[in-house]
């Protein structure tokens, strides 16, 4: 295929991916009331599973905790005429992105797989499954861990009893969305390292050598996507560190297989 033919092929893959997001987003828009009441505003309720679990832990150690409160000391408000409609549309689009993610990855794989050797395609059959699993695992981690920790910390933080927290709708949704999606993409680290190793940009020796620098970057990333308290940052940093170690192992396996193929060809 010529360069223009590749661009045409890519264009159709992008069109199919966009249509998948639109279709999934339309379905999400139809069930928007459920999405908002049960999912988006779920972490605002003290009956959320994360709060109940953390409350039991604090009670076991006889600690006072905001996780055991009856409700959060803030309300959510909309201050613009089209605010709720806009929030509904954008939430449906992002929900469509999450729902259609496996199909988007399938389209991406369909575009790059013809350029791989038969053996590479054979050993990469689980690419779509593994990539989708890591993404959804990250989204769930962000939703059930990062989001409630952020809401609990920021929603109960106060500088004076004279101030009443009335959180804007867009601000609240942005926190839930960014925490969940950011975690979903961060959990793709092993897949990214796999392909970077395949093209020779990364090696396990490089990953081990710069492990200390990676630790600093991970802590900075954890500070960005979590509230500014040490406990939340550590909770987020632990799975990312585990993913980094898994990436080193995956990189080592890729290099070992490449060396084995080189010896066989010689």
PDB file of C-alpha atoms in Angstrom:
ATOM      1  CA  UNK A   1       0.000   0.000   0.000  1.00  0.00           C
ATOM      2  CA  UNK A   2       1.124   3.538  -0.731  1.00  0.00           C
ATOM      3  CA  UNK A   3       1.297   6.234   1.928  1.00  0.00           C
ATOM      4  CA  UNK A   4      -2.008   7.722   0.764  1.00  0.00           C
ATOM      5  CA  UNK A   5      -3.621   4.267   0.854  1.00  0.00           C
ATOM      6  CA  UNK A   6      -2.456   3.892   4.453  1.00  0.00           C
ATOM      7  CA  UNK A   7      -3.979   7.260   5.296  1.00  0.00           C
ATOM      8  CA  UNK A   8      -7.252   6.223   3.664  1.00  0.00           C
ATOM      9  CA  UNK A   9      -7.239   2.988   5.641  1.00  0.00           C
ATOM     10  CA  UNK A  10      -6.542   4.895   8.860  1.00  0.00           C
ATOM     11  CA  UNK A  11      -9.361   7.318   8.067  1.00  0.00           C
ATOM     12  CA  UNK A  12     -11.898   4.499   7.866  1.00  0.00           C
ATOM     13  CA  UNK A  13     -10.672   2.975  11.130  1.00  0.00           C
ATOM     14  CA  UNK A  14     -11.084   6.373  12.795  1.00  0.00           C
ATOM     15  CA  UNK A  15     -14.563   6.765  11.298  1.00  0.00           C
ATOM     16  CA  UNK A  16     -15.626   3.339  12.608  1.00  0.00           C
ATOM     17  CA  UNK A  17     -14.224   4.158  16.054  1.00  0.00           C
ATOM     18  CA  UNK A  18     -16.052   7.490  16.096  1.00  0.00           C
ATOM     19  CA  UNK A  19     -19.314   5.814  15.073  1.00  0.00           C
ATOM     20  CA  UNK A  20     -18.872   3.285  17.889  1.00  0.00           C
ATOM     21  CA  UNK A  21     -18.447   6.116  20.401  1.00  0.00           C
ATOM     22  CA  UNK A  22     -21.510   7.899  19.006  1.00  0.00           C
ATOM     23  CA  UNK A  23     -23.667   4.757  19.167  1.00  0.00           C
ATOM     24  CA  UNK A  24     -22.500   3.855  22.685  1.00  0.00           C
ATOM     25  CA  UNK A  25     -22.845   7.497  23.737  1.00  0.00           C
ATOM     26  CA  UNK A  26     -26.408   7.594  22.411  1.00  0.00           C
ATOM     27  CA  UNK A  27     -27.254   4.582  24.552  1.00  0.00           C
ATOM     28  CA  UNK A  28     -25.627   6.259  27.548  1.00  0.00           C
ATOM     29  CA  UNK A  29     -27.628   9.431  26.878  1.00  0.00           C
ATOM     30  CA  UNK A  30     -30.882   7.415  26.908  1.00  0.00           C
ATOM     31  CA  UNK A  31     -29.982   6.022  30.333  1.00  0.00           C
ATOM     32  CA  UNK A  32     -28.472   9.290  31.579  1.00  0.00           C
ATOM     33  CA  UNK A  33     -30.715   9.462  34.648  1.00  0.00           C
ATOM     34  CA  UNK A  34     -29.373   6.118  35.875  1.00  0.00           C
ATOM     35  CA  UNK A  35     -25.774   7.077  35.026  1.00  0.00           C
ATOM     36  CA  UNK A  36     -25.999  10.325  36.975  1.00  0.00           C
ATOM     37  CA  UNK A  37     -27.979   9.067  39.982  1.00  0.00           C
ATOM     38  CA  UNK A  38     -26.228   5.734  40.472  1.00  0.00           C
ATOM     39  CA  UNK A  39     -22.739   6.181  38.953  1.00  0.00           C
ATOM     40  CA  UNK A  40     -21.748   9.847  38.785  1.00  0.00           C
ATOM     41  CA  UNK A  41     -23.320  10.791  42.119  1.00  0.00           C
ATOM     42  CA  UNK A  42     -22.646   7.402  43.709  1.00  0.00           C
ATOM     43  CA  UNK A  43     -19.387   8.527  45.399  1.00  0.00           C
ATOM     44  CA  UNK A  44     -21.262  11.512  46.896  1.00  0.00           C
ATOM     45  CA  UNK A  45     -23.402   9.176  49.006  1.00  0.00           C
ATOM     46  CA  UNK A  46     -22.034   7.752  52.255  1.00  0.00           C
ATOM     47  CA  UNK A  47     -23.606   4.408  51.310  1.00  0.00           C
ATOM     48  CA  UNK A  48     -20.926   4.056  48.618  1.00  0.00           C
ATOM     49  CA  UNK A  49     -19.070   0.708  49.117  1.00  0.00           C
ATOM     50  CA  UNK A  50     -15.658   2.362  49.547  1.00  0.00           C
ATOM     51  CA  UNK A  51     -16.864   4.556  52.420  1.00  0.00           C
ATOM     52  CA  UNK A  52     -18.567   1.641  54.166  1.00  0.00           C
ATOM     53  CA  UNK A  53     -15.397  -0.452  53.932  1.00  0.00           C
ATOM     54  CA  UNK A  54     -13.114   2.350  55.148  1.00  0.00           C
ATOM     55  CA  UNK A  55     -15.574   3.167  57.935  1.00  0.00           C
ATOM     56  CA  UNK A  56     -15.383  -0.411  59.183  1.00  0.00           C
ATOM     57  CA  UNK A  57     -11.585  -0.242  59.135  1.00  0.00           C
ATOM     58  CA  UNK A  58     -11.543   3.023  61.108  1.00  0.00           C
ATOM     59  CA  UNK A  59     -14.004   1.597  63.632  1.00  0.00           C
ATOM     60  CA  UNK A  60     -11.884  -1.530  64.002  1.00  0.00           C
ATOM     61  CA  UNK A  61      -8.867   0.598  64.940  1.00  0.00           C
ATOM     62  CA  UNK A  62     -11.076   2.973  66.969  1.00  0.00           C
ATOM     63  CA  UNK A  63     -10.282   6.019  64.821  1.00  0.00           C
ATOM     64  CA  UNK A  64     -12.530   8.972  64.190  1.00  0.00           C
ATOM     65  CA  UNK A  65     -13.171   9.202  60.479  1.00  0.00           C
ATOM     66  CA  UNK A  66     -15.199  11.262  58.025  1.00  0.00           C
ATOM     67  CA  UNK A  67     -15.951   7.992  56.233  1.00  0.00           C
ATOM     68  CA  UNK A  68     -18.543   7.223  58.905  1.00  0.00           C
ATOM     69  CA  UNK A  69     -20.497  10.464  58.526  1.00  0.00           C
ATOM     70  CA  UNK A  70     -24.151  10.446  57.489  1.00  0.00           C
ATOM     71  CA  UNK A  71     -23.632  12.796  54.550  1.00  0.00           C
ATOM     72  CA  UNK A  72     -21.122  15.179  52.979  1.00  0.00           C
ATOM     73  CA  UNK A  73     -21.214  18.847  54.027  1.00  0.00           C
ATOM     74  CA  UNK A  74     -21.654  20.166  50.504  1.00  0.00           C
ATOM     75  CA  UNK A  75     -24.272  20.433  47.796  1.00  0.00           C
ATOM     76  CA  UNK A  76     -23.940  20.328  44.017  1.00  0.00           C
ATOM     77  CA  UNK A  77     -25.396  23.186  42.041  1.00  0.00           C
ATOM     78  CA  UNK A  78     -25.769  24.303  38.430  1.00  0.00           C
ATOM     79  CA  UNK A  79     -25.249  28.006  37.741  1.00  0.00           C
ATOM     80  CA  UNK A  80     -25.619  28.221  33.962  1.00  0.00           C
ATOM     81  CA  UNK A  81     -28.716  27.890  31.789  1.00  0.00           C
ATOM     82  CA  UNK A  82     -27.336  25.083  29.637  1.00  0.00           C
ATOM     83  CA  UNK A  83     -25.125  23.563  32.319  1.00  0.00           C
ATOM     84  CA  UNK A  84     -27.136  20.404  32.928  1.00  0.00           C
ATOM     85  CA  UNK A  85     -27.721  19.742  29.220  1.00  0.00           C
ATOM     86  CA  UNK A  86     -24.025  20.258  28.476  1.00  0.00           C
ATOM     87  CA  UNK A  87     -23.061  17.951  31.349  1.00  0.00           C
ATOM     88  CA  UNK A  88     -25.479  15.330  30.030  1.00  0.00           C
ATOM     89  CA  UNK A  89     -24.037  15.467  26.502  1.00  0.00           C
ATOM     90  CA  UNK A  90     -20.383  15.338  27.537  1.00  0.00           C
ATOM     91  CA  UNK A  91     -21.006  12.588  30.089  1.00  0.00           C
ATOM     92  CA  UNK A  92     -22.681  10.525  27.366  1.00  0.00           C
ATOM     93  CA  UNK A  93     -19.678  11.068  25.067  1.00  0.00           C
ATOM     94  CA  UNK A  94     -17.161   9.981  27.701  1.00  0.00           C
ATOM     95  CA  UNK A  95     -19.354   7.045  28.680  1.00  0.00           C
ATOM     96  CA  UNK A  96     -19.475   6.097  25.007  1.00  0.00           C
ATOM     97  CA  UNK A  97     -15.667   6.216  24.903  1.00  0.00           C
ATOM     98  CA  UNK A  98     -15.404   3.852  27.867  1.00  0.00           C
ATOM     99  CA  UNK A  99     -18.057   1.449  26.561  1.00  0.00           C
ATOM    100  CA  UNK A 100     -16.633   1.391  23.020  1.00  0.00           C
ATOM    101  CA  UNK A 101     -12.990   1.115  24.149  1.00  0.00           C
ATOM    102  CA  UNK A 102     -12.589  -2.590  23.203  1.00  0.00           C
ATOM    103  CA  UNK A 103     -13.904  -1.867  19.700  1.00  0.00           C
ATOM    104  CA  UNK A 104     -11.596   1.156  19.379  1.00  0.00           C
ATOM    105  CA  UNK A 105      -8.655  -1.046  20.337  1.00  0.00           C
ATOM    106  CA  UNK A 106      -9.851  -3.624  17.800  1.00  0.00           C
ATOM    107  CA  UNK A 107      -9.797  -0.949  15.083  1.00  0.00           C
ATOM    108  CA  UNK A 108      -6.318   0.134  16.158  1.00  0.00           C
ATOM    109  CA  UNK A 109      -5.131  -3.457  16.068  1.00  0.00           C
ATOM    110  CA  UNK A 110      -6.707  -4.001  12.650  1.00  0.00           C
ATOM    111  CA  UNK A 111      -4.674  -1.063  11.336  1.00  0.00           C
ATOM    112  CA  UNK A 112      -1.269  -2.060  12.755  1.00  0.00           C
ATOM    113  CA  UNK A 113      -1.470  -5.878  12.611  1.00  0.00           C
ATOM    114  CA  UNK A 114      -0.898  -6.179   8.814  1.00  0.00           C
ATOM    115  CA  UNK A 115       2.537  -4.652   9.380  1.00  0.00           C
ATOM    116  CA  UNK A 116       3.544  -7.389  11.821  1.00  0.00           C
ATOM    117  CA  UNK A 117       5.174 -10.717  11.050  1.00  0.00           C
ATOM    118  CA  UNK A 118       2.932 -13.826  11.265  1.00  0.00           C
ATOM    119  CA  UNK A 119       4.663 -14.948  14.477  1.00  0.00           C
ATOM    120  CA  UNK A 120       4.172 -11.510  16.024  1.00  0.00           C
ATOM    121  CA  UNK A 121       0.484 -11.584  15.175  1.00  0.00           C
ATOM    122  CA  UNK A 122       0.249 -15.082  16.623  1.00  0.00           C
ATOM    123  CA  UNK A 123       1.809 -14.069  19.946  1.00  0.00           C
ATOM    124  CA  UNK A 124      -0.284 -10.903  20.127  1.00  0.00           C
ATOM    125  CA  UNK A 125      -3.740 -12.444  19.812  1.00  0.00           C
ATOM    126  CA  UNK A 126      -4.611 -11.435  23.344  1.00  0.00           C
ATOM    127  CA  UNK A 127      -3.753  -7.776  22.715  1.00  0.00           C
ATOM    128  CA  UNK A 128      -7.369  -6.578  22.569  1.00  0.00           C
ATOM    129  CA  UNK A 129      -8.408  -8.619  25.604  1.00  0.00           C
ATOM    130  CA  UNK A 130      -5.446  -7.605  27.770  1.00  0.00           C
ATOM    131  CA  UNK A 131      -5.595  -3.935  26.761  1.00  0.00           C
ATOM    132  CA  UNK A 132      -9.332  -3.734  27.449  1.00  0.00           C
ATOM    133  CA  UNK A 133      -8.958  -5.570  30.762  1.00  0.00           C
ATOM    134  CA  UNK A 134      -6.225  -3.203  31.975  1.00  0.00           C
ATOM    135  CA  UNK A 135      -8.238  -0.158  30.899  1.00  0.00           C
ATOM    136  CA  UNK A 136     -11.430  -1.257  32.669  1.00  0.00           C
ATOM    137  CA  UNK A 137      -9.415  -2.300  35.721  1.00  0.00           C
ATOM    138  CA  UNK A 138      -7.882   1.175  35.831  1.00  0.00           C
ATOM    139  CA  UNK A 139     -11.277   2.866  35.411  1.00  0.00           C
ATOM    140  CA  UNK A 140     -12.697   0.809  38.290  1.00  0.00           C
ATOM    141  CA  UNK A 141      -9.669   1.625  40.443  1.00  0.00           C
ATOM    142  CA  UNK A 142     -10.083   5.321  39.714  1.00  0.00           C
ATOM    143  CA  UNK A 143     -13.809   5.190  40.387  1.00  0.00           C
ATOM    144  CA  UNK A 144     -13.772   3.117  43.567  1.00  0.00           C
ATOM    145  CA  UNK A 145     -10.498   4.341  45.092  1.00  0.00           C
ATOM    146  CA  UNK A 146      -9.264   7.688  43.756  1.00  0.00           C
ATOM    147  CA  UNK A 147     -12.680   9.330  43.277  1.00  0.00           C
ATOM    148  CA  UNK A 148     -14.112   8.633  46.762  1.00  0.00           C
ATOM    149  CA  UNK A 149     -10.823   9.558  48.440  1.00  0.00           C
ATOM    150  CA  UNK A 150     -10.751  12.825  46.516  1.00  0.00           C
ATOM    151  CA  UNK A 151     -14.389  13.645  47.247  1.00  0.00           C
ATOM    152  CA  UNK A 152     -14.013  12.766  50.914  1.00  0.00           C
ATOM    153  CA  UNK A 153     -10.917  14.928  51.335  1.00  0.00           C
ATOM    154  CA  UNK A 154     -11.910  17.925  49.222  1.00  0.00           C
ATOM    155  CA  UNK A 155     -15.591  17.803  50.156  1.00  0.00           C
ATOM    156  CA  UNK A 156     -14.908  17.876  53.903  1.00  0.00           C
ATOM    157  CA  UNK A 157     -11.943  20.247  53.839  1.00  0.00           C
ATOM    158  CA  UNK A 158     -12.729  23.654  55.285  1.00  0.00           C
ATOM    159  CA  UNK A 159     -10.816  26.765  56.323  1.00  0.00           C
ATOM    160  CA  UNK A 160     -13.680  28.295  58.268  1.00  0.00           C
ATOM    161  CA  UNK A 161     -17.133  27.368  59.572  1.00  0.00           C
ATOM    162  CA  UNK A 162     -18.391  30.551  57.909  1.00  0.00           C
ATOM    163  CA  UNK A 163     -17.987  29.012  54.456  1.00  0.00           C
ATOM    164  CA  UNK A 164     -20.612  26.799  52.836  1.00  0.00           C
ATOM    165  CA  UNK A 165     -19.452  24.453  50.101  1.00  0.00           C
ATOM    166  CA  UNK A 166     -21.694  24.630  47.052  1.00  0.00           C
ATOM    167  CA  UNK A 167     -19.826  22.662  44.387  1.00  0.00           C
ATOM    168  CA  UNK A 168     -20.455  23.463  40.740  1.00  0.00           C
ATOM    169  CA  UNK A 169     -21.819  20.558  38.691  1.00  0.00           C
ATOM    170  CA  UNK A 170     -19.060  20.757  36.078  1.00  0.00           C
ATOM    171  CA  UNK A 171     -16.358  20.729  38.780  1.00  0.00           C
ATOM    172  CA  UNK A 172     -17.776  17.611  40.414  1.00  0.00           C
ATOM    173  CA  UNK A 173     -18.201  15.715  37.136  1.00  0.00           C
ATOM    174  CA  UNK A 174     -14.692  16.733  36.060  1.00  0.00           C
ATOM    175  CA  UNK A 175     -13.233  15.188  39.207  1.00  0.00           C
ATOM    176  CA  UNK A 176     -15.063  11.881  38.702  1.00  0.00           C
ATOM    177  CA  UNK A 177     -14.240  11.780  34.987  1.00  0.00           C
ATOM    178  CA  UNK A 178     -10.565  12.705  35.260  1.00  0.00           C
ATOM    179  CA  UNK A 179      -9.902  10.329  38.163  1.00  0.00           C
ATOM    180  CA  UNK A 180     -11.480   7.365  36.379  1.00  0.00           C
ATOM    181  CA  UNK A 181     -10.163   7.953  32.851  1.00  0.00           C
ATOM    182  CA  UNK A 182      -6.667   8.950  33.996  1.00  0.00           C
ATOM    183  CA  UNK A 183      -6.390   5.694  35.952  1.00  0.00           C
ATOM    184  CA  UNK A 184      -7.680   3.735  32.970  1.00  0.00           C
ATOM    185  CA  UNK A 185      -4.963   5.097  30.692  1.00  0.00           C
ATOM    186  CA  UNK A 186      -2.239   4.818  33.362  1.00  0.00           C
ATOM    187  CA  UNK A 187      -3.019   1.105  33.694  1.00  0.00           C
ATOM    188  CA  UNK A 188      -2.049   0.709  30.018  1.00  0.00           C
ATOM    189  CA  UNK A 189       1.616   1.147  31.022  1.00  0.00           C
ATOM    190  CA  UNK A 190       2.587  -2.534  30.443  1.00  0.00           C
ATOM    191  CA  UNK A 191       1.092  -2.449  26.922  1.00  0.00           C
ATOM    192  CA  UNK A 192       2.946   0.768  26.104  1.00  0.00           C
ATOM    193  CA  UNK A 193       6.223  -0.678  27.369  1.00  0.00           C
ATOM    194  CA  UNK A 194       5.638  -3.815  25.311  1.00  0.00           C
ATOM    195  CA  UNK A 195       5.479  -1.882  22.047  1.00  0.00           C
ATOM    196  CA  UNK A 196       8.304   0.483  23.027  1.00  0.00           C
ATOM    197  CA  UNK A 197      10.461  -2.587  23.621  1.00  0.00           C
ATOM    198  CA  UNK A 198       9.393  -4.126  20.303  1.00  0.00           C
ATOM    199  CA  UNK A 199      10.625  -1.065  18.395  1.00  0.00           C
ATOM    200  CA  UNK A 200      13.849  -0.882  20.422  1.00  0.00           C
ATOM    201  CA  UNK A 201      13.176   2.368  22.305  1.00  0.00           C
ATOM    202  CA  UNK A 202      13.032   0.712  25.730  1.00  0.00           C
ATOM    203  CA  UNK A 203      14.944  -2.211  27.239  1.00  0.00           C
ATOM    204  CA  UNK A 204      14.643  -3.870  30.658  1.00  0.00           C
ATOM    205  CA  UNK A 205      18.099  -2.504  31.522  1.00  0.00           C
ATOM    206  CA  UNK A 206      16.903   1.051  30.867  1.00  0.00           C
ATOM    207  CA  UNK A 207      13.770   0.503  32.961  1.00  0.00           C
ATOM    208  CA  UNK A 208      15.853  -0.843  35.849  1.00  0.00           C
ATOM    209  CA  UNK A 209      18.455   1.898  35.532  1.00  0.00           C
ATOM    210  CA  UNK A 210      15.897   4.689  35.697  1.00  0.00           C
ATOM    211  CA  UNK A 211      13.699   3.032  38.310  1.00  0.00           C
ATOM    212  CA  UNK A 212      14.454   5.792  40.847  1.00  0.00           C
ATOM    213  CA  UNK A 213      13.472   8.499  38.381  1.00  0.00           C
ATOM    214  CA  UNK A 214      10.333   6.524  37.523  1.00  0.00           C
ATOM    215  CA  UNK A 215       9.459   6.426  41.226  1.00  0.00           C
ATOM    216  CA  UNK A 216       9.638  10.232  41.405  1.00  0.00           C
ATOM    217  CA  UNK A 217       7.492  10.560  38.263  1.00  0.00           C
ATOM    218  CA  UNK A 218       4.963   8.099  39.689  1.00  0.00           C
ATOM    219  CA  UNK A 219       4.718  10.074  42.932  1.00  0.00           C
ATOM    220  CA  UNK A 220       4.241  13.300  40.967  1.00  0.00           C
ATOM    221  CA  UNK A 221       1.557  11.636  38.832  1.00  0.00           C
ATOM    222  CA  UNK A 222      -0.143  10.335  41.976  1.00  0.00           C
ATOM    223  CA  UNK A 223      -0.114  13.836  43.443  1.00  0.00           C
ATOM    224  CA  UNK A 224      -1.759  15.207  40.290  1.00  0.00           C
ATOM    225  CA  UNK A 225      -4.663  12.753  40.134  1.00  0.00           C
ATOM    226  CA  UNK A 226      -5.306  12.500  43.893  1.00  0.00           C
ATOM    227  CA  UNK A 227      -6.127  14.944  46.689  1.00  0.00           C
ATOM    228  CA  UNK A 228      -3.088  16.519  48.391  1.00  0.00           C
ATOM    229  CA  UNK A 229      -2.699  14.050  51.230  1.00  0.00           C
ATOM    230  CA  UNK A 230       0.033  11.445  51.597  1.00  0.00           C
ATOM    231  CA  UNK A 231      -2.266   8.470  52.212  1.00  0.00           C
ATOM    232  CA  UNK A 232      -4.150   8.876  48.926  1.00  0.00           C
ATOM    233  CA  UNK A 233      -0.928   9.380  46.975  1.00  0.00           C
ATOM    234  CA  UNK A 234       0.574   6.196  48.415  1.00  0.00           C
ATOM    235  CA  UNK A 235      -2.594   4.208  47.651  1.00  0.00           C
ATOM    236  CA  UNK A 236      -2.443   5.349  44.025  1.00  0.00           C
ATOM    237  CA  UNK A 237       1.337   4.967  43.704  1.00  0.00           C
ATOM    238  CA  UNK A 238       1.367   1.303  44.814  1.00  0.00           C
ATOM    239  CA  UNK A 239      -0.515  -0.171  41.802  1.00  0.00           C
ATOM    240  CA  UNK A 240       1.451   2.056  39.410  1.00  0.00           C
ATOM    241  CA  UNK A 241       4.711   0.742  40.895  1.00  0.00           C
ATOM    242  CA  UNK A 242       3.411  -2.800  40.467  1.00  0.00           C
ATOM    243  CA  UNK A 243       2.573  -2.024  36.838  1.00  0.00           C
ATOM    244  CA  UNK A 244       6.075  -0.647  36.353  1.00  0.00           C
ATOM    245  CA  UNK A 245       7.587  -3.878  37.683  1.00  0.00           C
ATOM    246  CA  UNK A 246       5.317  -5.877  35.391  1.00  0.00           C
ATOM    247  CA  UNK A 247       6.495  -3.677  32.508  1.00  0.00           C
ATOM    248  CA  UNK A 248      10.121  -4.589  33.292  1.00  0.00           C
ATOM    249  CA  UNK A 249       9.233  -8.283  33.181  1.00  0.00           C
ATOM    250  CA  UNK A 250       7.319  -7.882  29.906  1.00  0.00           C
ATOM    251  CA  UNK A 251      10.203  -5.928  28.382  1.00  0.00           C
ATOM    252  CA  UNK A 252      12.646  -8.685  29.421  1.00  0.00           C
ATOM    253  CA  UNK A 253      10.438 -11.364  27.826  1.00  0.00           C
ATOM    254  CA  UNK A 254      10.231  -9.394  24.556  1.00  0.00           C
ATOM    255  CA  UNK A 255      14.018  -8.891  24.419  1.00  0.00           C
ATOM    256  CA  UNK A 256      14.628 -12.577  25.207  1.00  0.00           C
ATOM    257  CA  UNK A 257      12.303 -13.681  22.408  1.00  0.00           C
ATOM    258  CA  UNK A 258      13.939 -11.263  19.970  1.00  0.00           C
ATOM    259  CA  UNK A 259      17.420 -12.581  20.866  1.00  0.00           C
ATOM    260  CA  UNK A 260      16.214 -16.167  20.437  1.00  0.00           C
ATOM    261  CA  UNK A 261      14.866 -15.380  16.953  1.00  0.00           C
ATOM    262  CA  UNK A 262      18.135 -13.658  16.015  1.00  0.00           C
ATOM    263  CA  UNK A 263      20.163 -16.739  17.022  1.00  0.00           C
ATOM    264  CA  UNK A 264      17.838 -19.023  15.065  1.00  0.00           C
ATOM    265  CA  UNK A 265      18.215 -16.892  11.939  1.00  0.00           C
ATOM    266  CA  UNK A 266      22.001 -16.935  12.288  1.00  0.00           C
TER     267      UNK A 266
END
